[in-house]
GROMACS .gro file of C-alpha atoms in nm:
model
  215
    1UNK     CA    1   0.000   0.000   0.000
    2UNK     CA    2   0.165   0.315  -0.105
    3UNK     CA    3   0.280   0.561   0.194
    4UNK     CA    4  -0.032   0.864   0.195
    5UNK     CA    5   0.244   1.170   0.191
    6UNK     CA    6   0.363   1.430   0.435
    7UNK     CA    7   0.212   1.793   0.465
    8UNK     CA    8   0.407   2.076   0.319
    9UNK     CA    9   0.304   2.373   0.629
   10UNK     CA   10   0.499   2.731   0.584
   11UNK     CA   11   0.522   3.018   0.831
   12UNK     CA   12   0.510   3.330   0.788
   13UNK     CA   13   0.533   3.660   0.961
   14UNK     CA   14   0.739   3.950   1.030
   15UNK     CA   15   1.057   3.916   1.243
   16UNK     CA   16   0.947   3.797   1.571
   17UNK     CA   17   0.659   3.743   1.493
   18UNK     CA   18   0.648   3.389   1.690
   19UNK     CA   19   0.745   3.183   1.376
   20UNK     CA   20   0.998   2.950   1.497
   21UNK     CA   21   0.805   2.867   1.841
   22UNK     CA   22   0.510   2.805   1.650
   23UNK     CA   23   0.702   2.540   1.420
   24UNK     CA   24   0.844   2.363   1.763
   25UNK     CA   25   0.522   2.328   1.882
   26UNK     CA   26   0.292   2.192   1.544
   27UNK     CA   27   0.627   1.976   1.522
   28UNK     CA   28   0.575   1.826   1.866
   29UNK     CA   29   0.198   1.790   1.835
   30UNK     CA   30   0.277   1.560   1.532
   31UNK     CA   31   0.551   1.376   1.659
   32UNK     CA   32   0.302   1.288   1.973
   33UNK     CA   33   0.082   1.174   1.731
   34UNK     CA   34   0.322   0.906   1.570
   35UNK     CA   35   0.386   1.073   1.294
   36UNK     CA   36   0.745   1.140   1.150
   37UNK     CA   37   0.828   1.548   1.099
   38UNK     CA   38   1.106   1.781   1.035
   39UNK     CA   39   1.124   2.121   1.045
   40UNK     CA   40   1.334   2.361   0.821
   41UNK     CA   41   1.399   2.698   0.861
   42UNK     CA   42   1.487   2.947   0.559
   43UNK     CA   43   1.800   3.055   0.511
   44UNK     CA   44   1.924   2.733   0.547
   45UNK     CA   45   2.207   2.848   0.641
   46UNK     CA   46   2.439   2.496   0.664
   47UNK     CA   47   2.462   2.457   0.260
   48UNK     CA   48   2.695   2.611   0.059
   49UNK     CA   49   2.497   2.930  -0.001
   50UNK     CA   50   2.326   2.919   0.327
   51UNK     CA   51   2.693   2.997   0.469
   52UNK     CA   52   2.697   3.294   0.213
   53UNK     CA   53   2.387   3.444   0.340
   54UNK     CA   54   2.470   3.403   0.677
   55UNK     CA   55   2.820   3.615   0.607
   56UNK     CA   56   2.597   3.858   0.487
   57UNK     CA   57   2.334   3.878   0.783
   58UNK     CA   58   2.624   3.945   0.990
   59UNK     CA   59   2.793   4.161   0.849
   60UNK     CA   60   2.818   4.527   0.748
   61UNK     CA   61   2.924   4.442   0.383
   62UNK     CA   62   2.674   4.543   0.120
   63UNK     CA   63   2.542   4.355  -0.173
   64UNK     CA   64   2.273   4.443  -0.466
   65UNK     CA   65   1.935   4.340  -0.329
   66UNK     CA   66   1.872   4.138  -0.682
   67UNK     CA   67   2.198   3.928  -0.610
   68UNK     CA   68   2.079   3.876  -0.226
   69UNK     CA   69   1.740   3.837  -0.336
   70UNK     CA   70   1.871   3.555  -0.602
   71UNK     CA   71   2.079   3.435  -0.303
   72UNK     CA   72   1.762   3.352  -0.076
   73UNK     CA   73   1.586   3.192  -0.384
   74UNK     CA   74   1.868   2.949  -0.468
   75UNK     CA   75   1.872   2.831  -0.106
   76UNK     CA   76   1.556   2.764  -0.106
   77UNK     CA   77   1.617   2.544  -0.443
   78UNK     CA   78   1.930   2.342  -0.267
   79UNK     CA   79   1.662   2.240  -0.010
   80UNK     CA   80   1.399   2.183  -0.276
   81UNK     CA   81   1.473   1.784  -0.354
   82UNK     CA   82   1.508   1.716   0.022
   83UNK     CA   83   1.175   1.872   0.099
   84UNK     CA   84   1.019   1.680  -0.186
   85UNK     CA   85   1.137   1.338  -0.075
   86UNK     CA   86   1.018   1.394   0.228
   87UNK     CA   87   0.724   1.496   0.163
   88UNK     CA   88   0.714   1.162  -0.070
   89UNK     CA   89   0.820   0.929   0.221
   90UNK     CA   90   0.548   1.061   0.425
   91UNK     CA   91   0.737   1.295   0.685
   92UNK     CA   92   0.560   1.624   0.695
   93UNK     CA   93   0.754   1.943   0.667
   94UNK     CA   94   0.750   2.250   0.820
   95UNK     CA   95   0.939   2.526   0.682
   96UNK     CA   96   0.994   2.811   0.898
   97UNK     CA   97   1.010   3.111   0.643
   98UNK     CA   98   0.984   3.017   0.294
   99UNK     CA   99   0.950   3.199  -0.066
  100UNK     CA  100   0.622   3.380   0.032
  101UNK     CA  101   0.941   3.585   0.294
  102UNK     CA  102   1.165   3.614  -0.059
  103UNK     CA  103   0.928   3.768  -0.237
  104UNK     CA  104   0.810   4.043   0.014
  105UNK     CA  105   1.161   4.145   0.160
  106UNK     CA  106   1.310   4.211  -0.211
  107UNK     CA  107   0.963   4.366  -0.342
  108UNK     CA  108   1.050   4.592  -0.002
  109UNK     CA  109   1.363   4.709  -0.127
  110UNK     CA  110   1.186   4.814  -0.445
  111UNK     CA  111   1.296   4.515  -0.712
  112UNK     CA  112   0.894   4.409  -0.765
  113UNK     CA  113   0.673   4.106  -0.629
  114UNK     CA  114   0.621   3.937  -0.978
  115UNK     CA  115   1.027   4.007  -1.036
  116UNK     CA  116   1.113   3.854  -0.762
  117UNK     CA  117   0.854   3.568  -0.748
  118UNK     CA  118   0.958   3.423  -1.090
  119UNK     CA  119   1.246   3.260  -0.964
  120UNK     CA  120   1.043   3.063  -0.683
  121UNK     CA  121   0.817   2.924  -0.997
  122UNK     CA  122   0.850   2.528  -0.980
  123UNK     CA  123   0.961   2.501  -0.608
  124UNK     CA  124   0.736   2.323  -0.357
  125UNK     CA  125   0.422   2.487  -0.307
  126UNK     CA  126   0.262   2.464   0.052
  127UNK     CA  127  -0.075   2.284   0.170
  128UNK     CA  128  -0.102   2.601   0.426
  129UNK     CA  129   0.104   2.914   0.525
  130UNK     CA  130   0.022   3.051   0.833
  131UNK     CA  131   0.049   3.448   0.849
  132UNK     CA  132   0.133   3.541   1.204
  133UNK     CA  133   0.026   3.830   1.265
  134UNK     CA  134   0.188   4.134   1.423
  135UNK     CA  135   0.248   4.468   1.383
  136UNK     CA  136   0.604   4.597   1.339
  137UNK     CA  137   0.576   4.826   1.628
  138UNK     CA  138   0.496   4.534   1.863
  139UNK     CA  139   0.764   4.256   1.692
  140UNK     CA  140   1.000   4.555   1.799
  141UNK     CA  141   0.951   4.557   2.139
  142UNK     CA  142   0.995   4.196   2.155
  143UNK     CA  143   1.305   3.974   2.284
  144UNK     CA  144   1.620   3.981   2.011
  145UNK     CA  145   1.462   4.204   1.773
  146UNK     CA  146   1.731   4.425   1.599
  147UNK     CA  147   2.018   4.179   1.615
  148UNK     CA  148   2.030   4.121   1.198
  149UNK     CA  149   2.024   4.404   0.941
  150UNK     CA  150   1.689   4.316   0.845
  151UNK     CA  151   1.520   4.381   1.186
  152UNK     CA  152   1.456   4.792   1.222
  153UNK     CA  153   1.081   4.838   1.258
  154UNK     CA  154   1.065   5.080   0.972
  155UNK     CA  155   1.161   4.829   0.686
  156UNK     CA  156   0.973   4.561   0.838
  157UNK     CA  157   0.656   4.767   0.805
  158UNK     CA  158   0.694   4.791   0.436
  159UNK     CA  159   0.804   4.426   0.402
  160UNK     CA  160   0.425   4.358   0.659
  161UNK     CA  161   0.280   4.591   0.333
  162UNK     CA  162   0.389   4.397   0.035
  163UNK     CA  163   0.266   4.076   0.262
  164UNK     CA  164  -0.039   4.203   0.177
  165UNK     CA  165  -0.027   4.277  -0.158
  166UNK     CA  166   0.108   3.919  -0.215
  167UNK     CA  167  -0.176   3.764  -0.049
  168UNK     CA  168  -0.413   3.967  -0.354
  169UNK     CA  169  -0.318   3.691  -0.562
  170UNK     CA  170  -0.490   3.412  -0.644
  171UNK     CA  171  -0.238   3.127  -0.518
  172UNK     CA  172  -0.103   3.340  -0.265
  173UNK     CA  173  -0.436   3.442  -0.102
  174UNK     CA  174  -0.558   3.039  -0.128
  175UNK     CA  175  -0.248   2.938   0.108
  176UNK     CA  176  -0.195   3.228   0.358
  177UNK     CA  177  -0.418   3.223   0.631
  178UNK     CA  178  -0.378   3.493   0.882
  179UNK     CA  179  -0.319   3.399   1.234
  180UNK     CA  180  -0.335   3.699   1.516
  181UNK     CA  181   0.049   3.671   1.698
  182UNK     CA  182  -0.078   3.901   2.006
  183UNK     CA  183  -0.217   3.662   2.210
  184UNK     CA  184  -0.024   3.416   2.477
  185UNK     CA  185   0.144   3.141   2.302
  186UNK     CA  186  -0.109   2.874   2.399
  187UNK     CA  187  -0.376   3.102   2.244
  188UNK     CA  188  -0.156   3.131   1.904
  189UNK     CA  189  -0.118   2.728   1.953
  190UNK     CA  190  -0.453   2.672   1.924
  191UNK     CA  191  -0.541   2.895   1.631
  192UNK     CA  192  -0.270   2.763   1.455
  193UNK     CA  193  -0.342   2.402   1.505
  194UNK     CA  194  -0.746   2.496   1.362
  195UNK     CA  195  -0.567   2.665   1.091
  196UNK     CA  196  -0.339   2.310   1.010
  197UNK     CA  197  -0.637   2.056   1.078
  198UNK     CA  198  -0.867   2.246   0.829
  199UNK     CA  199  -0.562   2.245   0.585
  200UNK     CA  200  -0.515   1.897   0.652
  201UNK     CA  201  -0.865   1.821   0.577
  202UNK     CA  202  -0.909   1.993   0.246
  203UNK     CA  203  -0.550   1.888   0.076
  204UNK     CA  204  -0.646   1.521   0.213
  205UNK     CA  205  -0.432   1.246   0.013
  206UNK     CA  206  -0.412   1.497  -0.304
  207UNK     CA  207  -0.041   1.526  -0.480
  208UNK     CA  208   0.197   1.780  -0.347
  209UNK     CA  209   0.195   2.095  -0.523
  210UNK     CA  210   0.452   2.315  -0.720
  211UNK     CA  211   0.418   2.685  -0.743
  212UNK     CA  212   0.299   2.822  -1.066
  213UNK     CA  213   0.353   3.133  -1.270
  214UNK     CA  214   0.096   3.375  -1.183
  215UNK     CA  215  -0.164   3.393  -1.524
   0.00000   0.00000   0.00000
């Protein structure tokens, strides 16, 4: 009888949102339930560009967003195999950021959302991506924030901006369900886990998706 295959589950959000604890805590709820899952977190920062982008995170040296931008998208395709054969062998994966994140930071810095999407076209697309949340004001004040170049309040309101413009479109919009981050972490738990049993429910034994070109 052929293995019924893994869940593809993305989240989203601004920085600090609440992304990775949310990821730990779907992850454990499935591994209490007997059921094999790994978790991935974008950048990737162990493969051979992964360790580039890292560099860069950390560092005061500048690059052109469309070469950082094309940075984030190839890492993304290094993982893209891995994620698929998992997915295949019945382990469900959570990625913690994923090209939904690519396509709003670089459309932030000005280079376009259909631009910078193109490039994600053909990678695994997710069963659900939970949007938490939470204004940039509030992600501010919270624990760590401001520690990578990324993280100033004022760019992560326009990257919370083109969020929203990416969930306009069709595919987009179908995936992303918003999730309110400014509740107590149990209260995010349980939305979140109503988000990923109604998810669960619709994309049933269906094949895994691939994201598409928008029409």
């Amino acid at each position: 009888m052929p293995t019924q295959r893994g869940y593809l589950i993305a989240f989203e959000g601004l920085d600090r949102s609440g992304k990775s604890t949310q990821c730990s805590r779907v992850a454990a709820r499935i591994r209490s339930a007997g059921q094999e899952v790994k978790i991935i977190s974008f950048p990737e920062r162990t493969t051979p560009i992964g360790k580039l982008i890292d560099e860069y995170l950390t560092s005061k040296e500048d690059l052109h967003p469309r070469v950082l931008q094309l940075l984030f998208t190839a890492n993304r395709w290094e993982m893209a195999d891995k994620i698929v054969k998992l997915i295949e062998e019945g382990t469900t994966v959570i990625l913690d950021r994923y090209y939904y994140s690519g396509c709003a930071y670089a459309a932030a810095q000005g280079l376009g959302l259909a631009a910078s999407r193109h490039a994600e076209v053909g990678l695994p697309r997710p069963d659900v991506c939970v949007f938490l949340d939470l204004g940039a004001e509030e992600a501010a004040r919270r624990k760590g924030f401001g520690f990578e170049r990324f993280e100033r309040d004022i760019f992560q309101e326009q990257v919370r901006i083109q969020f929203d413009e990416l969930r306009r479109h069709e595919d987009e919009g179908e995936d992303m369900v918003i999730v309110e981050a400014g509740g107590t972490v149990e209260d995010v738990d349980e939305s979140v886990g109503a988000v990923i049993a109604r998810a669960a429910e619709r994309s049933g034994s269906g094949p895994l998706r691939f994201v598409q070109p928008w029409g």
